[in-house]
Structure formats: structure tokens, C-alpha cells
PDB file of N, CA and C in Angstrom:
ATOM      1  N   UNK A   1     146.264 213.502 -92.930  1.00 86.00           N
ATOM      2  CA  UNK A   1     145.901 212.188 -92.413  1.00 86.00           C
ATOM      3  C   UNK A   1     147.041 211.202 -92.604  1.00 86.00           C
ATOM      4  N   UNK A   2     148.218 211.371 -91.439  1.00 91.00           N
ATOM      5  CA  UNK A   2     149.259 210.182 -91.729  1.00 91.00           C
ATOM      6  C   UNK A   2     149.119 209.403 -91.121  1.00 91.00           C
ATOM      7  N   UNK A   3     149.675 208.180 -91.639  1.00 95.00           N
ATOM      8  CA  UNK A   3     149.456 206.861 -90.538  1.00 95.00           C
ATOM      9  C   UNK A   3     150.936 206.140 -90.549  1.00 95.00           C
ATOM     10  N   UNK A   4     151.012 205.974 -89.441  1.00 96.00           N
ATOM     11  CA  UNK A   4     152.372 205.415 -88.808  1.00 96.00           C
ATOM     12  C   UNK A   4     152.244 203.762 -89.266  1.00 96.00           C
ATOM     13  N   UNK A   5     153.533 203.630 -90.027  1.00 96.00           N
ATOM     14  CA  UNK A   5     153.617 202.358 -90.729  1.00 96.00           C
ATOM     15  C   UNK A   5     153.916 201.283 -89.534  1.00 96.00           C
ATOM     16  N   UNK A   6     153.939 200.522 -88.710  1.00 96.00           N
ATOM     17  CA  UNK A   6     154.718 199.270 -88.265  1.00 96.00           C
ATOM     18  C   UNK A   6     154.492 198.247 -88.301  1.00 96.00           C
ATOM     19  N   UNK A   7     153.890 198.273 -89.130  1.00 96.00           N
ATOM     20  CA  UNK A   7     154.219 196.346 -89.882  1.00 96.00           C
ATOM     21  C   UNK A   7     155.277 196.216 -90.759  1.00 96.00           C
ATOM     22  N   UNK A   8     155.475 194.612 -91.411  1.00 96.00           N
ATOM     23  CA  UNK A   8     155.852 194.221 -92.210  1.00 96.00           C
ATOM     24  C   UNK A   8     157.797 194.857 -92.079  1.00 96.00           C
ATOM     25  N   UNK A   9     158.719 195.165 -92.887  1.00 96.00           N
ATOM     26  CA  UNK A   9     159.686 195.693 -92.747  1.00 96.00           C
ATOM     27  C   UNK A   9     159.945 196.782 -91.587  1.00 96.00           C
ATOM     28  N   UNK A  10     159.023 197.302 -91.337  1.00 96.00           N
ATOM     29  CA  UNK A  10     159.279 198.949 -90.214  1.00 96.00           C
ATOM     30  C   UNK A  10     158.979 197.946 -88.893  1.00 96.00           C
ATOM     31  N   UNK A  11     158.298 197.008 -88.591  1.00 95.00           N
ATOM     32  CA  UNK A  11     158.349 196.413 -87.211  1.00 95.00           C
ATOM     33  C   UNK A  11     159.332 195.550 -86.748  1.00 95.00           C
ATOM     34  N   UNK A  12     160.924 195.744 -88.022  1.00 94.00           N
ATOM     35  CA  UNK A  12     162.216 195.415 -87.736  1.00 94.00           C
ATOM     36  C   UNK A  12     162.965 196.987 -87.373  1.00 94.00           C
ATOM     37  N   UNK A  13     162.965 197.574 -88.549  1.00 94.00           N
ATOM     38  CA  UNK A  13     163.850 198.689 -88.769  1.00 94.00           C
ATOM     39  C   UNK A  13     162.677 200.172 -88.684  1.00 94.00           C
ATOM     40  N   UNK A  14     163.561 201.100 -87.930  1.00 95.00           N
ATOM     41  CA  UNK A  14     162.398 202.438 -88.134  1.00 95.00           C
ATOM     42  C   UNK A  14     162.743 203.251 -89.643  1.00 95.00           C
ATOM     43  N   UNK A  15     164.232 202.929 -89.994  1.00 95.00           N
ATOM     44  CA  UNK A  15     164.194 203.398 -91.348  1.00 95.00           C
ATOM     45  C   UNK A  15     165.059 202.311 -92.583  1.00 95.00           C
ATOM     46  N   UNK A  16     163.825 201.374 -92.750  1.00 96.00           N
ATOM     47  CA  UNK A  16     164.385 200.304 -93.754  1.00 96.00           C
ATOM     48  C   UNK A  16     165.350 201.020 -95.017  1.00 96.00           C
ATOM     49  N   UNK A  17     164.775 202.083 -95.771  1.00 96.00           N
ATOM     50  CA  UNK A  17     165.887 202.440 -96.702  1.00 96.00           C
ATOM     51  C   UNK A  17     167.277 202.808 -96.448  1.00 96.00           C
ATOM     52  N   UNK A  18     167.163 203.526 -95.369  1.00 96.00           N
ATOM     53  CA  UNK A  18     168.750 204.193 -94.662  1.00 96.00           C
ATOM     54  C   UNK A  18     169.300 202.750 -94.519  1.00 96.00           C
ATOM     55  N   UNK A  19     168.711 201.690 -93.785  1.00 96.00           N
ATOM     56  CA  UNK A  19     169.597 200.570 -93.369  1.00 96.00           C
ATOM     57  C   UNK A  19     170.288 200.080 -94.944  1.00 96.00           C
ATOM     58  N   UNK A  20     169.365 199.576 -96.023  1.00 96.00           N
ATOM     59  CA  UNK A  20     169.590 199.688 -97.003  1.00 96.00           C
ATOM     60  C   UNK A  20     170.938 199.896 -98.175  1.00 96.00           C
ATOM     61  N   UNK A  21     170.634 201.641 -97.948  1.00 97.00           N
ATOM     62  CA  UNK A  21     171.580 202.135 -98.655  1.00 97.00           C
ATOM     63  C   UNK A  21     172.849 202.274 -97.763  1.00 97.00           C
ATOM     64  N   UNK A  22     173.167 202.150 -96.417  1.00 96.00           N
ATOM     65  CA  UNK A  22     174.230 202.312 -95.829  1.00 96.00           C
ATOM     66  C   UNK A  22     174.620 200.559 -95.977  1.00 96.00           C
ATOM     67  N   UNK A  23     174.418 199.240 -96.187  1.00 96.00           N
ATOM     68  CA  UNK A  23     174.529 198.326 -96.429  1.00 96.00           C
ATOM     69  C   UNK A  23     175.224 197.958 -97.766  1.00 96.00           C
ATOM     70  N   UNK A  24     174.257 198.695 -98.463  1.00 96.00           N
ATOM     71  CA  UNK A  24     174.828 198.285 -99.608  1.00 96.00           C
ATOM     72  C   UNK A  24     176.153 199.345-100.263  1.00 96.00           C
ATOM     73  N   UNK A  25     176.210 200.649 -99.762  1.00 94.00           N
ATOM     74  CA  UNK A  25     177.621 201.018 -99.897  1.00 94.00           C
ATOM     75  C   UNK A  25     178.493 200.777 -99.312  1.00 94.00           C
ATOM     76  N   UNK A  26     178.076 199.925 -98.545  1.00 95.00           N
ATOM     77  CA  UNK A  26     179.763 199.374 -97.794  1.00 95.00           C
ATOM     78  C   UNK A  26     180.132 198.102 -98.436  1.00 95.00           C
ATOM     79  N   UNK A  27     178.712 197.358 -98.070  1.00 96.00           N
ATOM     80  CA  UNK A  27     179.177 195.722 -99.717  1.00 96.00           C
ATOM     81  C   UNK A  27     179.551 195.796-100.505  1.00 96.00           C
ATOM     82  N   UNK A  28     179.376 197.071-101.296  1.00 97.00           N
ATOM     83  CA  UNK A  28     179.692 197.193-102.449  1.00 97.00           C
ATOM     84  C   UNK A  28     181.301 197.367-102.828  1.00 97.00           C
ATOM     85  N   UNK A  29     181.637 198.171-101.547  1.00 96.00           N
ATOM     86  CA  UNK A  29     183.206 198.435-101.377  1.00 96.00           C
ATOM     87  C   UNK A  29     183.843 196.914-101.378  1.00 96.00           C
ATOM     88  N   UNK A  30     183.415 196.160-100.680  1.00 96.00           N
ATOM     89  CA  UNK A  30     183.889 195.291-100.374  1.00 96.00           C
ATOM     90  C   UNK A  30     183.864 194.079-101.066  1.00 96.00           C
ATOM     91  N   UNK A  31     182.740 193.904-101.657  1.00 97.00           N
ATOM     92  CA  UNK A  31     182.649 193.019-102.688  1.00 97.00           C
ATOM     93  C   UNK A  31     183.919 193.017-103.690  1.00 97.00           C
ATOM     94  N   UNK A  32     184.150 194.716-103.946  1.00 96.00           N
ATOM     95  CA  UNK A  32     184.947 194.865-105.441  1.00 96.00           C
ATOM     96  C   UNK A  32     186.436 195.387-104.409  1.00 96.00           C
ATOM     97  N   UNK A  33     186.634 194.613-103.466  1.00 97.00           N
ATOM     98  CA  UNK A  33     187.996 194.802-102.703  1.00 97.00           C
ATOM     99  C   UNK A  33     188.611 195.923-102.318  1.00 97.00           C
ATOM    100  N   UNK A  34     187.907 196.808-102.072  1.00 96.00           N
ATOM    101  CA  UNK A  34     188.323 198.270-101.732  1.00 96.00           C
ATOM    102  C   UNK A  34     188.387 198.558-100.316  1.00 96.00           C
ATOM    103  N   UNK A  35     189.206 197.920 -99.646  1.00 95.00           N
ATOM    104  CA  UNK A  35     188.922 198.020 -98.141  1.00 95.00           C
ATOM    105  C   UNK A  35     188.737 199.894 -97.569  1.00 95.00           C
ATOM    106  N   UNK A  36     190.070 200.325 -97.937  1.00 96.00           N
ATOM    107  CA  UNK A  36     189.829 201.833 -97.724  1.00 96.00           C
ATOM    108  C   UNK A  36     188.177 202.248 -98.097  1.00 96.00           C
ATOM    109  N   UNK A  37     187.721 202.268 -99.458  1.00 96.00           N
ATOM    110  CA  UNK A  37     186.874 202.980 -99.860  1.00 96.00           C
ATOM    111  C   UNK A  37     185.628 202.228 -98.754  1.00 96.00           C
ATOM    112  N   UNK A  38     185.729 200.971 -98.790  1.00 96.00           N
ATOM    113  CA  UNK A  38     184.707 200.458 -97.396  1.00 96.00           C
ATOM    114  C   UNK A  38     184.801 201.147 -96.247  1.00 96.00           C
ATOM    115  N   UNK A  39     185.743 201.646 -95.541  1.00 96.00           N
ATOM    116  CA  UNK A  39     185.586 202.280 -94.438  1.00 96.00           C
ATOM    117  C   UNK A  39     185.061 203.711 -94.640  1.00 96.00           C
ATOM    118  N   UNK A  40     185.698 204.557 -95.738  1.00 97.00           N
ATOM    119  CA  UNK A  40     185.039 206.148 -96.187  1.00 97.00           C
ATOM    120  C   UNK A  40     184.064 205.728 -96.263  1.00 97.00           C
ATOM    121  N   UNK A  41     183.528 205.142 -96.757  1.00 95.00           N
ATOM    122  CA  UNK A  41     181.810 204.971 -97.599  1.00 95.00           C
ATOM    123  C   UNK A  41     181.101 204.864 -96.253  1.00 95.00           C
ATOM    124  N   UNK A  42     181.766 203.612 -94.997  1.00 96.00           N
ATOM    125  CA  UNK A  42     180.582 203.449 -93.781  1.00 96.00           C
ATOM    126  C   UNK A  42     180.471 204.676 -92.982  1.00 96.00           C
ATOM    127  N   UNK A  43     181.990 205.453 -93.057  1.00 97.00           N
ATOM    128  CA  UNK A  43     182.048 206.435 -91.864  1.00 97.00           C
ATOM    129  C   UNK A  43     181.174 207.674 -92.264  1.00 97.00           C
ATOM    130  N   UNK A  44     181.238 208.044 -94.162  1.00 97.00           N
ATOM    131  CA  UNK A  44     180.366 208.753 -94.468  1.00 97.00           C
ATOM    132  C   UNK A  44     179.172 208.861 -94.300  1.00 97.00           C
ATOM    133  N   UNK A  45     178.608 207.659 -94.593  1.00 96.00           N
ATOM    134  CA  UNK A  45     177.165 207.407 -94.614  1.00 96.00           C
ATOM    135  C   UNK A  45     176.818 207.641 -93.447  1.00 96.00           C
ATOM    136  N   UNK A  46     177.354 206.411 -92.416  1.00 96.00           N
ATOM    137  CA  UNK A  46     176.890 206.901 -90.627  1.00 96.00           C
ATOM    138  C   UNK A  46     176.998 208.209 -90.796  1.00 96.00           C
ATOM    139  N   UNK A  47     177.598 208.858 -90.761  1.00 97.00           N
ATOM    140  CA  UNK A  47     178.288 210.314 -90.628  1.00 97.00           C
ATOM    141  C   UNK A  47     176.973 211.072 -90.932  1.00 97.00           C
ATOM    142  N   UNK A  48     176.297 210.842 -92.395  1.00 96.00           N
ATOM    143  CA  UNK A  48     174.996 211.415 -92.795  1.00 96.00           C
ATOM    144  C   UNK A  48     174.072 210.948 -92.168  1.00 96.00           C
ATOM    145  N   UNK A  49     173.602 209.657 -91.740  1.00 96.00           N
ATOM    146  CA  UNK A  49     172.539 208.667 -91.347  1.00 96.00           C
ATOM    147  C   UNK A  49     172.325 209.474 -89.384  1.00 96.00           C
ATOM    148  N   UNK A  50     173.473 210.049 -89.075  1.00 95.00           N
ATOM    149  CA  UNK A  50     173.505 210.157 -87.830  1.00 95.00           C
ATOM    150  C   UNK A  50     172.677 211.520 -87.750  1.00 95.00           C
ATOM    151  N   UNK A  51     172.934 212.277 -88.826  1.00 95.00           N
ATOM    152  CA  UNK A  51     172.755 213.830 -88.348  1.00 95.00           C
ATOM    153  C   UNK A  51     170.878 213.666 -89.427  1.00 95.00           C
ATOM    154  N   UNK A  52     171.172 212.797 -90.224  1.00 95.00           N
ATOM    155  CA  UNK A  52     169.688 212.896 -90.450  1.00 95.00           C
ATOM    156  C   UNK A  52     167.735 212.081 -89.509  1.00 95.00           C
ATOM    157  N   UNK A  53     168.700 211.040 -89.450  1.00 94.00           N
ATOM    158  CA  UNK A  53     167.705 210.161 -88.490  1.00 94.00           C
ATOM    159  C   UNK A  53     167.278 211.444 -87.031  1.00 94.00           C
ATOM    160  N   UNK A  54     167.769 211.990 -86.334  1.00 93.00           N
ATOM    161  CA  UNK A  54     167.157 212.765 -85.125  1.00 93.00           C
ATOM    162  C   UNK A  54     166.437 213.747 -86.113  1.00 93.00           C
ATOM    163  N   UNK A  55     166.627 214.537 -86.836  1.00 93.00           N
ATOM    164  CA  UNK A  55     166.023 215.718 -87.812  1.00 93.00           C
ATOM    165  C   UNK A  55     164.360 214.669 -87.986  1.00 93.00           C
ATOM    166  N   UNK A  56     164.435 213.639 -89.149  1.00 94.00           N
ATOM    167  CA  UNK A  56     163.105 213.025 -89.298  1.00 94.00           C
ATOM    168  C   UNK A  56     162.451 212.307 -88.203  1.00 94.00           C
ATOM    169  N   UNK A  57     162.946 211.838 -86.966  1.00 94.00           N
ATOM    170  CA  UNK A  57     162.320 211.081 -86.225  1.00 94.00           C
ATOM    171  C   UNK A  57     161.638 212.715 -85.052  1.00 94.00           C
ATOM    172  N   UNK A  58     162.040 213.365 -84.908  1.00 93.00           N
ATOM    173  CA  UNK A  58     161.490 214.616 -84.461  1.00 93.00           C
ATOM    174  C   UNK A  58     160.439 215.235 -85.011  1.00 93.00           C
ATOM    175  N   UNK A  59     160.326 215.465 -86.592  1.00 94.00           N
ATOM    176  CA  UNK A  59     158.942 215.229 -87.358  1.00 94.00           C
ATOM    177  C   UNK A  59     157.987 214.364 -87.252  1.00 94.00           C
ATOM    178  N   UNK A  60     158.440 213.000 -86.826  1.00 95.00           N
ATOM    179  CA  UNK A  60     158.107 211.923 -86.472  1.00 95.00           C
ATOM    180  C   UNK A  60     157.131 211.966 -85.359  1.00 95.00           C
ATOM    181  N   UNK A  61     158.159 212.544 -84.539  1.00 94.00           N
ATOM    182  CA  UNK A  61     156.804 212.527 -83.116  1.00 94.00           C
ATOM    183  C   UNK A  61     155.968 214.006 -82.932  1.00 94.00           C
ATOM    184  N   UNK A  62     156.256 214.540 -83.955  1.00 94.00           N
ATOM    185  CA  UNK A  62     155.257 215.681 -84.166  1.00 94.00           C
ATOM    186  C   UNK A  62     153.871 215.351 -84.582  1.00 94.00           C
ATOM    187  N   UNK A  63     154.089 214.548 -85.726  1.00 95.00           N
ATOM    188  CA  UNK A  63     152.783 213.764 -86.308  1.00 95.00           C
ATOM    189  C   UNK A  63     152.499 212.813 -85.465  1.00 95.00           C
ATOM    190  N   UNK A  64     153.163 212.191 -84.759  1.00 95.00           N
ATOM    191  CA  UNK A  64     152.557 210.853 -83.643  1.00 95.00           C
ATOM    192  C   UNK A  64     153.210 211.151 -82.152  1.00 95.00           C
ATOM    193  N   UNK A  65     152.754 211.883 -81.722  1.00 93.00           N
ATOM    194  CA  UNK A  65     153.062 212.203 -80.340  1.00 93.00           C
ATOM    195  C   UNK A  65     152.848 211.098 -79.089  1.00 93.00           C
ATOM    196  N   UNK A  66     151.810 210.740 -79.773  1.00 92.00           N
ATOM    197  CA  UNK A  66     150.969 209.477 -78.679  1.00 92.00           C
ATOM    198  C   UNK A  66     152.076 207.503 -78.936  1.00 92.00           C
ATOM    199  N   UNK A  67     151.914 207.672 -80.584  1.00 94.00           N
ATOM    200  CA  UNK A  67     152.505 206.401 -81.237  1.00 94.00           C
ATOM    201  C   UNK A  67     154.044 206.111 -81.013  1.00 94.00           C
ATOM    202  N   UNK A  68     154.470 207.322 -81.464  1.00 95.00           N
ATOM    203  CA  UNK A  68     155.859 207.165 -82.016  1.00 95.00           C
ATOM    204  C   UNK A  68     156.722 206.737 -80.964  1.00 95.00           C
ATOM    205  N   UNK A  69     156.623 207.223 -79.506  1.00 94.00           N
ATOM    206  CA  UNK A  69     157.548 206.450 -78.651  1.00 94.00           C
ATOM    207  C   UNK A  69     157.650 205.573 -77.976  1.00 94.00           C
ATOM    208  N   UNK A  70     156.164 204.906 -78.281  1.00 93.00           N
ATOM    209  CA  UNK A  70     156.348 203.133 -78.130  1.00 93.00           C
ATOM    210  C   UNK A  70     156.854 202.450 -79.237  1.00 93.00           C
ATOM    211  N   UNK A  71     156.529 203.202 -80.621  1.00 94.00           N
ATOM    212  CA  UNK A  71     157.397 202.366 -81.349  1.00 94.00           C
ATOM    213  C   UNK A  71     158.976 202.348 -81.670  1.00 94.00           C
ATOM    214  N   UNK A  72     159.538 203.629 -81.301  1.00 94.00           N
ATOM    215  CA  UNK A  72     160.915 203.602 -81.171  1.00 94.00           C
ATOM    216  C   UNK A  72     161.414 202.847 -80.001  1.00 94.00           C
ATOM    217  N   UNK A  73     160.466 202.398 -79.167  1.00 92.00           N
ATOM    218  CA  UNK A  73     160.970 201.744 -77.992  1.00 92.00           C
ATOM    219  C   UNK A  73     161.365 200.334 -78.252  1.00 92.00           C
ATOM    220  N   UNK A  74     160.549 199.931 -79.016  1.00 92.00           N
ATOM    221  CA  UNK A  74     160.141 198.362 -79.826  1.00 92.00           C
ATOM    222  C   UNK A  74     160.709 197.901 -81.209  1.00 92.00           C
ATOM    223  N   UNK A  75     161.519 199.200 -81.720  1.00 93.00           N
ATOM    224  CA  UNK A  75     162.239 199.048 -83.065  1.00 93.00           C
ATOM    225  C   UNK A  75     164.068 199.462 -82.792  1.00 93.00           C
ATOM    226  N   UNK A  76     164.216 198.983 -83.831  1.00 92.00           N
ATOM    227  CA  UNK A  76     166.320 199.660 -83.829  1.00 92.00           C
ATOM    228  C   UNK A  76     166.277 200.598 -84.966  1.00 92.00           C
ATOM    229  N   UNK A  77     167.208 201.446 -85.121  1.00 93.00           N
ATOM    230  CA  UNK A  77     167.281 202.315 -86.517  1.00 93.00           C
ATOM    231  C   UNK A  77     167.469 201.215 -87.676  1.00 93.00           C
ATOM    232  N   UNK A  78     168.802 200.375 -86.897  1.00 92.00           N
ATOM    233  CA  UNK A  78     169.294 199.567 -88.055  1.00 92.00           C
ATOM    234  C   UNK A  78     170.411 199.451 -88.734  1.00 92.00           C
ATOM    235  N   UNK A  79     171.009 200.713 -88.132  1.00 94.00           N
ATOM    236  CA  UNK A  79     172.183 201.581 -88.131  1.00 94.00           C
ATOM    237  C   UNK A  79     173.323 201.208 -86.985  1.00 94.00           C
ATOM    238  N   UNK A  80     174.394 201.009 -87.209  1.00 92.00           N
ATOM    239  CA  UNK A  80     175.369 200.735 -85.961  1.00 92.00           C
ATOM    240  C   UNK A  80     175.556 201.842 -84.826  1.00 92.00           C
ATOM    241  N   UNK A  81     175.429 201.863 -83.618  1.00 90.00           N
ATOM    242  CA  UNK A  81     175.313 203.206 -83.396  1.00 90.00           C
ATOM    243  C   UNK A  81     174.647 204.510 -82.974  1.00 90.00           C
ATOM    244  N   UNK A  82     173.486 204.098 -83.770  1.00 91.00           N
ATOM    245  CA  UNK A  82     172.540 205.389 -83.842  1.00 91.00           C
ATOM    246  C   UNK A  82     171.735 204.803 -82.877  1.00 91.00           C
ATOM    247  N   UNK A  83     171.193 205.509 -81.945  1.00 87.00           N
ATOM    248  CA  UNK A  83     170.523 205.432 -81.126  1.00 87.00           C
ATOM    249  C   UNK A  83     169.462 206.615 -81.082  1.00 87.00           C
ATOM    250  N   UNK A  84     168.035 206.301 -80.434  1.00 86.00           N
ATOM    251  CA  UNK A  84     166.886 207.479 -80.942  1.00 86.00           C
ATOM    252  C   UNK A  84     167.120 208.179 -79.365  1.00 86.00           C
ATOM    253  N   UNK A  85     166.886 209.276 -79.264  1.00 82.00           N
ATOM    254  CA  UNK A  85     166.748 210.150 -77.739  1.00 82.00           C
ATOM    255  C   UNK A  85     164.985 210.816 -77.580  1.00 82.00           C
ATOM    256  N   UNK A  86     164.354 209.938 -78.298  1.00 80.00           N
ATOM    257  CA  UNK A  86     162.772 209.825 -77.991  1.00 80.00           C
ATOM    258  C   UNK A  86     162.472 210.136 -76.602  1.00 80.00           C
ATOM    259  N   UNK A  87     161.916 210.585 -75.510  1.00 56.00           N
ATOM    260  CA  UNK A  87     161.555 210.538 -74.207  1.00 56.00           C
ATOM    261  C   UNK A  87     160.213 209.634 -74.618  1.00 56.00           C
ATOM    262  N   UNK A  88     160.106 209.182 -73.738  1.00 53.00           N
ATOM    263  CA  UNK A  88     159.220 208.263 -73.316  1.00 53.00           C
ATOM    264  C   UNK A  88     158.813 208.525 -71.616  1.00 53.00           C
ATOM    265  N   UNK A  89     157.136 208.928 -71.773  1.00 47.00           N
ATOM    266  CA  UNK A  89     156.433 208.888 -70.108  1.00 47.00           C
ATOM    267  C   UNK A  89     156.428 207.613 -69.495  1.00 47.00           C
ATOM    268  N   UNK A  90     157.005 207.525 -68.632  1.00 38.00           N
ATOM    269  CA  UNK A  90     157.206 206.386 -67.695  1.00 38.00           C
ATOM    270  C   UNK A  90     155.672 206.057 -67.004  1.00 38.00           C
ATOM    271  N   UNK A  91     155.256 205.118 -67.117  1.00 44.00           N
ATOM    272  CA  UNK A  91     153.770 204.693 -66.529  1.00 44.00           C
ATOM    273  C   UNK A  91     153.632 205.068 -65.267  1.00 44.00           C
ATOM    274  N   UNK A  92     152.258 206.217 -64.983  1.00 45.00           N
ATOM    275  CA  UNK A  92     151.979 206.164 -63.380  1.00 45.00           C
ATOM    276  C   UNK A  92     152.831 207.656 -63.337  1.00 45.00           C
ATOM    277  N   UNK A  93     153.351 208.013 -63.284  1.00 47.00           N
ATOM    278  CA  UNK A  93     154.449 208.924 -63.059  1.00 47.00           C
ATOM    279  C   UNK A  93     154.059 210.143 -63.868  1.00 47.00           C
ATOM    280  N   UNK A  94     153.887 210.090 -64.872  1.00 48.00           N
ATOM    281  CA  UNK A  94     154.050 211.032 -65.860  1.00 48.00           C
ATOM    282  C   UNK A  94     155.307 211.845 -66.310  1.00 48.00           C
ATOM    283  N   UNK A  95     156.230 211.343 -65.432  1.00 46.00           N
ATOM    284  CA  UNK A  95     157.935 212.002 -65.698  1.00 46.00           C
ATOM    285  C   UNK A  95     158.134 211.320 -67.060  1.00 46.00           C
ATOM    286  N   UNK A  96     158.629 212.241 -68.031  1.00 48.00           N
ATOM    287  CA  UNK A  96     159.834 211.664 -68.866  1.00 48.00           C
ATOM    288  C   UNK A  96     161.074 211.498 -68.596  1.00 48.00           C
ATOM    289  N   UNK A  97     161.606 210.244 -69.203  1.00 47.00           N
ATOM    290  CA  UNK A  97     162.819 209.797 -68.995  1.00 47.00           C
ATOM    291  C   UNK A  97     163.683 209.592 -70.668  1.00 47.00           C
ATOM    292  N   UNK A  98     164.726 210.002 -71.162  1.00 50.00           N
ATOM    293  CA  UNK A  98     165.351 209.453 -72.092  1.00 50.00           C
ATOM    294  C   UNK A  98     165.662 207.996 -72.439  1.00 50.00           C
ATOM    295  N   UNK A  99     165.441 207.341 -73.132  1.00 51.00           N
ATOM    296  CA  UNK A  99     165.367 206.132 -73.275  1.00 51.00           C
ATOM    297  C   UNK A  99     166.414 205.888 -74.753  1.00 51.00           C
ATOM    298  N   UNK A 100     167.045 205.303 -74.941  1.00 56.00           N
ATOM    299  CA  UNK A 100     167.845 205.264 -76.359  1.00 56.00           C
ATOM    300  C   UNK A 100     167.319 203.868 -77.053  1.00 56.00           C
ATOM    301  N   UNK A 101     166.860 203.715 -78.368  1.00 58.00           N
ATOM    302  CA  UNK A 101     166.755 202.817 -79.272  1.00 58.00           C
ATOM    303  C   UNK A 101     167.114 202.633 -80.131  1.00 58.00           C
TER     304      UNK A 101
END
């Protein structure tokens, strides 16, 4: 019995912690003047954030087949970049179309 969160923080971001922790390892670089280590740290993280976000949002619409791709339609990852490849049924039609969010 899961229930798809979108309130409160998730009816900004579909994954508030990823935005989070990819935020704060790059501030962190930067705060303490590490320009290099700021760029490894963002390219890493995206680097991880990219190949993990499609893996969970695919679980995602396993459990919410009906939900999940109006709400990726209506949310951002949060992430620079990342974009969701959700299909979404186009009204009337019943064709899917790729839609990126």
C-alpha cells in the first residue's frame, strides 16, 4: 500500500534529497574555496544523480502507473540537466508521446 507523496517539498522537487545532497557538495567546495574540487564534486554527483534518477523513477511508475506521469509532468528533478523520459498518453488519442521534465 504506497502512496505517492506530492505535497509539501515533492510538489517542488521529485527528489528533494538528491537536490539536497548534490547542493550541498558543491557549496561546500565552494564555501571552503576549492574551485577544482567544486567542479569534481558537481560533475560526480550529476554523473551519479543521472544514472540513478531513471533506475527509481521507473519503479516509480511501476507502483503509480496512473499518478506518476502527471506528476513528473508538473514537477523538475531539481537537478541541472536531468530530465525524466516518462511517456505520457496524450488526451483523446491514447498515443504516447515522450515528454521530458
Amino acid at each position: 500500500n504506497h502512496v505517492l507523496i506530492t505535497h509539501g517539498i515533492y510538489k517542488y522537487f521529485r527528489h528533494p534529497s538528491y537536490v539536497g545532497f548534490y547542493y550541498w557538495s558543491v557549496g561546500t567546495q565552494l564555501l571552503l574555496g576549492n574551485p577544482i574540487c567544486a567542479v569534481c564534486y558537481s560533475l560526480a554527483s550529476w554523473y551519479f544523480f543521472k544514472r540513478r534518477i531513471p533506475y527509481e523513477e521507473g519503479t516509480l511508475l511501476k507502483y503509480f502507473p496512473d499518478e506518476y506521469p502527471a506528476y513528473v509532468a508538473s514537477t523538475w528533478s531539481g537537478l541541472p540537466f536531468i530530465w525524466s523520459d516518462i511517456v505520457i498518453a496524450q488526451e483523446g488519442g491514447g498515443t504516447g508521446t515522450t515528454q521530458r521534465a
